[in-house]
PDB file of C-alpha atoms in Angstrom:
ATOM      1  CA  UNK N   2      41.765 -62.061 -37.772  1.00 50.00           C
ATOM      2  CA  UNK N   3      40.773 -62.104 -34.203  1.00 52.00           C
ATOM      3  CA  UNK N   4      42.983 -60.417 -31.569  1.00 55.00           C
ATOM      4  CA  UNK N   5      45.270 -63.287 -29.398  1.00 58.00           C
ATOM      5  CA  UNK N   6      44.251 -63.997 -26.160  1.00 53.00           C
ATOM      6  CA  UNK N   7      47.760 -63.812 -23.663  1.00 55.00           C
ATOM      7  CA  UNK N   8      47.288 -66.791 -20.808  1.00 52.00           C
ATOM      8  CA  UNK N   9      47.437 -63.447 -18.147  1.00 55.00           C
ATOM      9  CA  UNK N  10      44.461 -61.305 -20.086  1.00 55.00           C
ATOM     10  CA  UNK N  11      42.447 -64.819 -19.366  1.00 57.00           C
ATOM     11  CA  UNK N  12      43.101 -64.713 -16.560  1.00 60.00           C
ATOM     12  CA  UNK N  13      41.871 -60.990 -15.651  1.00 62.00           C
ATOM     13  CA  UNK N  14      38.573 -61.745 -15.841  1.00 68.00           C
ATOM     14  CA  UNK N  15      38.493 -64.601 -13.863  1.00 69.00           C
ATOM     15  CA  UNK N  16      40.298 -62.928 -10.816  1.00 80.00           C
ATOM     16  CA  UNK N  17      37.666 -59.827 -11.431  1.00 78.00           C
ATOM     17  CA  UNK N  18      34.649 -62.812 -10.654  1.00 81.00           C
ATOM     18  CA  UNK N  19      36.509 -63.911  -7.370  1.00 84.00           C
ATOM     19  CA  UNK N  20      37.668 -60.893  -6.298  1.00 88.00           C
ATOM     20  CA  UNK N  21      34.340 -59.456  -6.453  1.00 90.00           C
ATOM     21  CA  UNK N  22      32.442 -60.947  -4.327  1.00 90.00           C
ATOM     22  CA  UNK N  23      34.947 -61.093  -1.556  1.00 91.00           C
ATOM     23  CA  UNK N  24      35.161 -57.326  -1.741  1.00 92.00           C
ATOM     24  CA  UNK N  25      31.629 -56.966  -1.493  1.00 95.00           C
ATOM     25  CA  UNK N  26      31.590 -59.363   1.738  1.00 95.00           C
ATOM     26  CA  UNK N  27      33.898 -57.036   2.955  1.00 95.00           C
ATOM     27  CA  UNK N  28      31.442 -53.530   2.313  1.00 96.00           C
ATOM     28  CA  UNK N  29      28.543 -55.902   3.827  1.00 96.00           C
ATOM     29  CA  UNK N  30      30.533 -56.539   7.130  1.00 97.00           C
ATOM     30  CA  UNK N  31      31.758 -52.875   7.070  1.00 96.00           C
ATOM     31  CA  UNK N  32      28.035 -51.424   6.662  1.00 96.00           C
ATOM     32  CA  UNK N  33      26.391 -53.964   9.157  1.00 95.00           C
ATOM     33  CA  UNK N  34      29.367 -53.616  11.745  1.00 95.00           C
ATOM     34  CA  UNK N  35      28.230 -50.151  11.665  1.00 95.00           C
ATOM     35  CA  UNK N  36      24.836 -50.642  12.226  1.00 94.00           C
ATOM     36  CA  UNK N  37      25.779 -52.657  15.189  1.00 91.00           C
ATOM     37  CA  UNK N  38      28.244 -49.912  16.781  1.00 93.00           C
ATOM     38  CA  UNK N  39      24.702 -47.763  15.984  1.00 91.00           C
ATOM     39  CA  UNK N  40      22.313 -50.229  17.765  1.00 89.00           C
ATOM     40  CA  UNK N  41      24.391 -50.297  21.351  1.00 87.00           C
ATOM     41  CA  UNK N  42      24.528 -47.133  21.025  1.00 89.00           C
ATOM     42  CA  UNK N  43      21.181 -46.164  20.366  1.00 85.00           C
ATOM     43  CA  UNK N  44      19.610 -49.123  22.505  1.00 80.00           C
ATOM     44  CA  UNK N  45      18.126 -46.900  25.559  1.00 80.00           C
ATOM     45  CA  UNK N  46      16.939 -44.517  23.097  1.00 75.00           C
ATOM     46  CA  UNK N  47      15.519 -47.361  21.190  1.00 72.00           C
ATOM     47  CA  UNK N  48      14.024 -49.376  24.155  1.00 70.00           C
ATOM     48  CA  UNK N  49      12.148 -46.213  25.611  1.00 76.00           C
ATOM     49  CA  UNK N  50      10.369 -45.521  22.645  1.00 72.00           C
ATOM     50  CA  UNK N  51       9.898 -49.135  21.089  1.00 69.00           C
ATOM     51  CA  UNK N  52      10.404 -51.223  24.429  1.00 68.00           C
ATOM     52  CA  UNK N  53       8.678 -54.821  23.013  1.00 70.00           C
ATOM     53  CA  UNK N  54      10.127 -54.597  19.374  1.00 72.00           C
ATOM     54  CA  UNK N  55      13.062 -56.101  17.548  1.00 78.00           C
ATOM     55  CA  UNK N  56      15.642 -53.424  16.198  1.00 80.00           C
ATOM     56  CA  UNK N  57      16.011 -54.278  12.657  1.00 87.00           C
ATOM     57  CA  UNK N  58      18.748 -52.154  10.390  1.00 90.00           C
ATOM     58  CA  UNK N  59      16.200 -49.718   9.060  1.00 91.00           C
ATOM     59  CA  UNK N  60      14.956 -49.380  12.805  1.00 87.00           C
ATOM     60  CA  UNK N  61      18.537 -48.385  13.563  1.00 89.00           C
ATOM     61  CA  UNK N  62      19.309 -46.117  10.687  1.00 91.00           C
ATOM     62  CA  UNK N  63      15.969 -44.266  11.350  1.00 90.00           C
ATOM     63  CA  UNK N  64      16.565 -43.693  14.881  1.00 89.00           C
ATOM     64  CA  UNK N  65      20.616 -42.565  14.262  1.00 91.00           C
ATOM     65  CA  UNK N  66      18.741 -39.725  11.959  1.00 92.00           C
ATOM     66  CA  UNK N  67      16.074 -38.619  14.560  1.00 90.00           C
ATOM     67  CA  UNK N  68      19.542 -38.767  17.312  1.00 89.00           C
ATOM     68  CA  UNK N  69      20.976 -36.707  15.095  1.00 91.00           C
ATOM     69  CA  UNK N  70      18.455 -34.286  14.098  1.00 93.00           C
ATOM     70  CA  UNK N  71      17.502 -33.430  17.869  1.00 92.00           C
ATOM     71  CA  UNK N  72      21.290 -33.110  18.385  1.00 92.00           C
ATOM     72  CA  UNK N  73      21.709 -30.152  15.386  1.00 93.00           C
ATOM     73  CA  UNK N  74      18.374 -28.531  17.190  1.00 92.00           C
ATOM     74  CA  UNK N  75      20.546 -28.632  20.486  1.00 92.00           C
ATOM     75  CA  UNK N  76      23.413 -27.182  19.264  1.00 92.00           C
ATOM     76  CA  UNK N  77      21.858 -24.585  16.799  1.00 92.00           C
ATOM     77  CA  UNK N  78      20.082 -23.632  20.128  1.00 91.00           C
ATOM     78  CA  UNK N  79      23.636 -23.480  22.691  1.00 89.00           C
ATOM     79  CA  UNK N  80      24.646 -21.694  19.284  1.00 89.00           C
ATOM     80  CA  UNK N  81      21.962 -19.179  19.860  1.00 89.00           C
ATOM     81  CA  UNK N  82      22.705 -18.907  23.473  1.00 89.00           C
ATOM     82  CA  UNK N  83      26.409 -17.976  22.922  1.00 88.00           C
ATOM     83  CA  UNK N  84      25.287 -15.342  21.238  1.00 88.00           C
ATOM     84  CA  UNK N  85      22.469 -13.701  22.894  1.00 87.00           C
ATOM     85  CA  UNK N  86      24.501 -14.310  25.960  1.00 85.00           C
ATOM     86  CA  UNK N  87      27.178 -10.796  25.607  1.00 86.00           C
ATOM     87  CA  UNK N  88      24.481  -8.856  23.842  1.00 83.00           C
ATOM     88  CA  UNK N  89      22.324  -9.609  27.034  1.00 81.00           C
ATOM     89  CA  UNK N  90      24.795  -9.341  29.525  1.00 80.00           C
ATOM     90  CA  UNK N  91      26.066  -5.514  28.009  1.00 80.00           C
ATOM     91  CA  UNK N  92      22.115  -4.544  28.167  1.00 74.00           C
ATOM     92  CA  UNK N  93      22.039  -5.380  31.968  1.00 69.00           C
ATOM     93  CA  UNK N  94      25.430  -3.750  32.505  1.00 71.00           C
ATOM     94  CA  UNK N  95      24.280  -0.584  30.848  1.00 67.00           C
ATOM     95  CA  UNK N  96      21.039  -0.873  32.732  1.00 70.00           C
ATOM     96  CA  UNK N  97      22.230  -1.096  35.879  1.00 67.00           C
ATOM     97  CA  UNK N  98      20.720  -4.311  36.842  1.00 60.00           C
ATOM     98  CA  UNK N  99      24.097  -5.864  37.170  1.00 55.00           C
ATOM     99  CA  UNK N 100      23.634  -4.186  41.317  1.00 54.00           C
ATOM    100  CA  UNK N 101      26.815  -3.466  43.593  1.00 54.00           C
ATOM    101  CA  UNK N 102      25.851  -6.280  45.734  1.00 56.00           C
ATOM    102  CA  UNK N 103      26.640  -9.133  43.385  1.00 57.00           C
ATOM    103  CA  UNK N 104      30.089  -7.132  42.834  1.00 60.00           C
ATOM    104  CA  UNK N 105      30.600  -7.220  46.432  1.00 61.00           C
ATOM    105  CA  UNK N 106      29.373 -10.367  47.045  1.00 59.00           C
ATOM    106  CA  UNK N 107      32.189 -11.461  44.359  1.00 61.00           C
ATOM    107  CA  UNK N 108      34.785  -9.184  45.910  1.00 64.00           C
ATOM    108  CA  UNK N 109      34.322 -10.736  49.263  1.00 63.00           C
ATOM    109  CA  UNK N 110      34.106 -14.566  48.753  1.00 62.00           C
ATOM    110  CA  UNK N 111      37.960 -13.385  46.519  1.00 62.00           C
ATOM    111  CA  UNK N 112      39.305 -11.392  49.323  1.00 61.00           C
ATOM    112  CA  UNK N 113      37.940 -14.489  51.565  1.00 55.00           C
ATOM    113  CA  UNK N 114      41.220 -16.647  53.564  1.00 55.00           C
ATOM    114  CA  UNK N 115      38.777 -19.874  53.339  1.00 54.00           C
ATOM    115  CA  UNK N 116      37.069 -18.788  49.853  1.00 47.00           C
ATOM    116  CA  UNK N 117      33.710 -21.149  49.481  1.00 50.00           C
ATOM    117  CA  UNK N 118      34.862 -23.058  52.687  1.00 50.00           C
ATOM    118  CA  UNK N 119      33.907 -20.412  55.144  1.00 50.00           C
ATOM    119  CA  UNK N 120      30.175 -21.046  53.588  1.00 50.00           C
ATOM    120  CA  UNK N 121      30.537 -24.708  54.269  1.00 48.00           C
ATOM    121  CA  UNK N 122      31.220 -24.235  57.564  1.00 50.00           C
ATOM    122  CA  UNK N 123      28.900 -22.427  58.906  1.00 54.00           C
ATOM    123  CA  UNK N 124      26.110 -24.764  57.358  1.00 57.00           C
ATOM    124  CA  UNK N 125      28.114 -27.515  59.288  1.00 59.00           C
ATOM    125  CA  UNK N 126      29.959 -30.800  58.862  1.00 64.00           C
ATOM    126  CA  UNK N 127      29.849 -32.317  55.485  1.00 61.00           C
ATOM    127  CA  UNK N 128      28.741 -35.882  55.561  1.00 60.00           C
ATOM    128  CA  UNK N 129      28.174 -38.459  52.664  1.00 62.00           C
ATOM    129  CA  UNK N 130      25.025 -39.840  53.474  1.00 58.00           C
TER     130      UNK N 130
END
């Protein structure tokens, strides 16, 4: 005997086939509203390397991963920096090269009433243009 078929099981399947396709609408307007925020932001990047082509979505995702990839070098470089930078600084210090003069240079612009202003005015007025 064959299993009975409830009026709301018959219906399951007919609200999976309409509710699939609207969800999948959805992810496509999610995914190219993406590549969208990508492309204005990548559009100066984009235009100096590629100024007389069309940015199509593989265009866009390409150019996000080079972005991004030159961005890691940065940082993995300022990374390398920060710490070189005490290691570097201690060598000079024990070294001597860190002289008395840029001490005293240091002491006087803090012990300075005007501070960086007495500088200024000696050079002159300031002016804008």
């Amino acid at each position: 005997m064959a299993p009975a078929i409830s009026p709301q099981d018959s219906r399951a399947p007919l609200t999976h086939k309409i509710r699939k396709p609207l969800v999948e609408k959805l992810r496509r307007e999610r995914i190219n509203g993406s590549i969208e925020q990508l492309k204005s932001l990548l559009a100066p990047e984009f235009l100096r390397q590629r100024p007389d082509s069309k940015m199509e979505k593989a265009d866009v995702l390409e150019m996000s991963v080079c972005v991004l990839r030159r961005l890691q070098s940065v940082r993995r470089g300022y990374a390398k920096c920060a710490r070189e930078a005490p290691r570097l600084l201690s060598q000079e210090e024990r070294l001597g090269l860190l002289g008395s003069s840029r001490e005293d240079k240091m002491r006087e612009e803090d012990s300075s009433p005007l501070g960086k202003e007495d500088s200024s005015a000696k050079s002159g007025p300031w002016r804008p243009w």
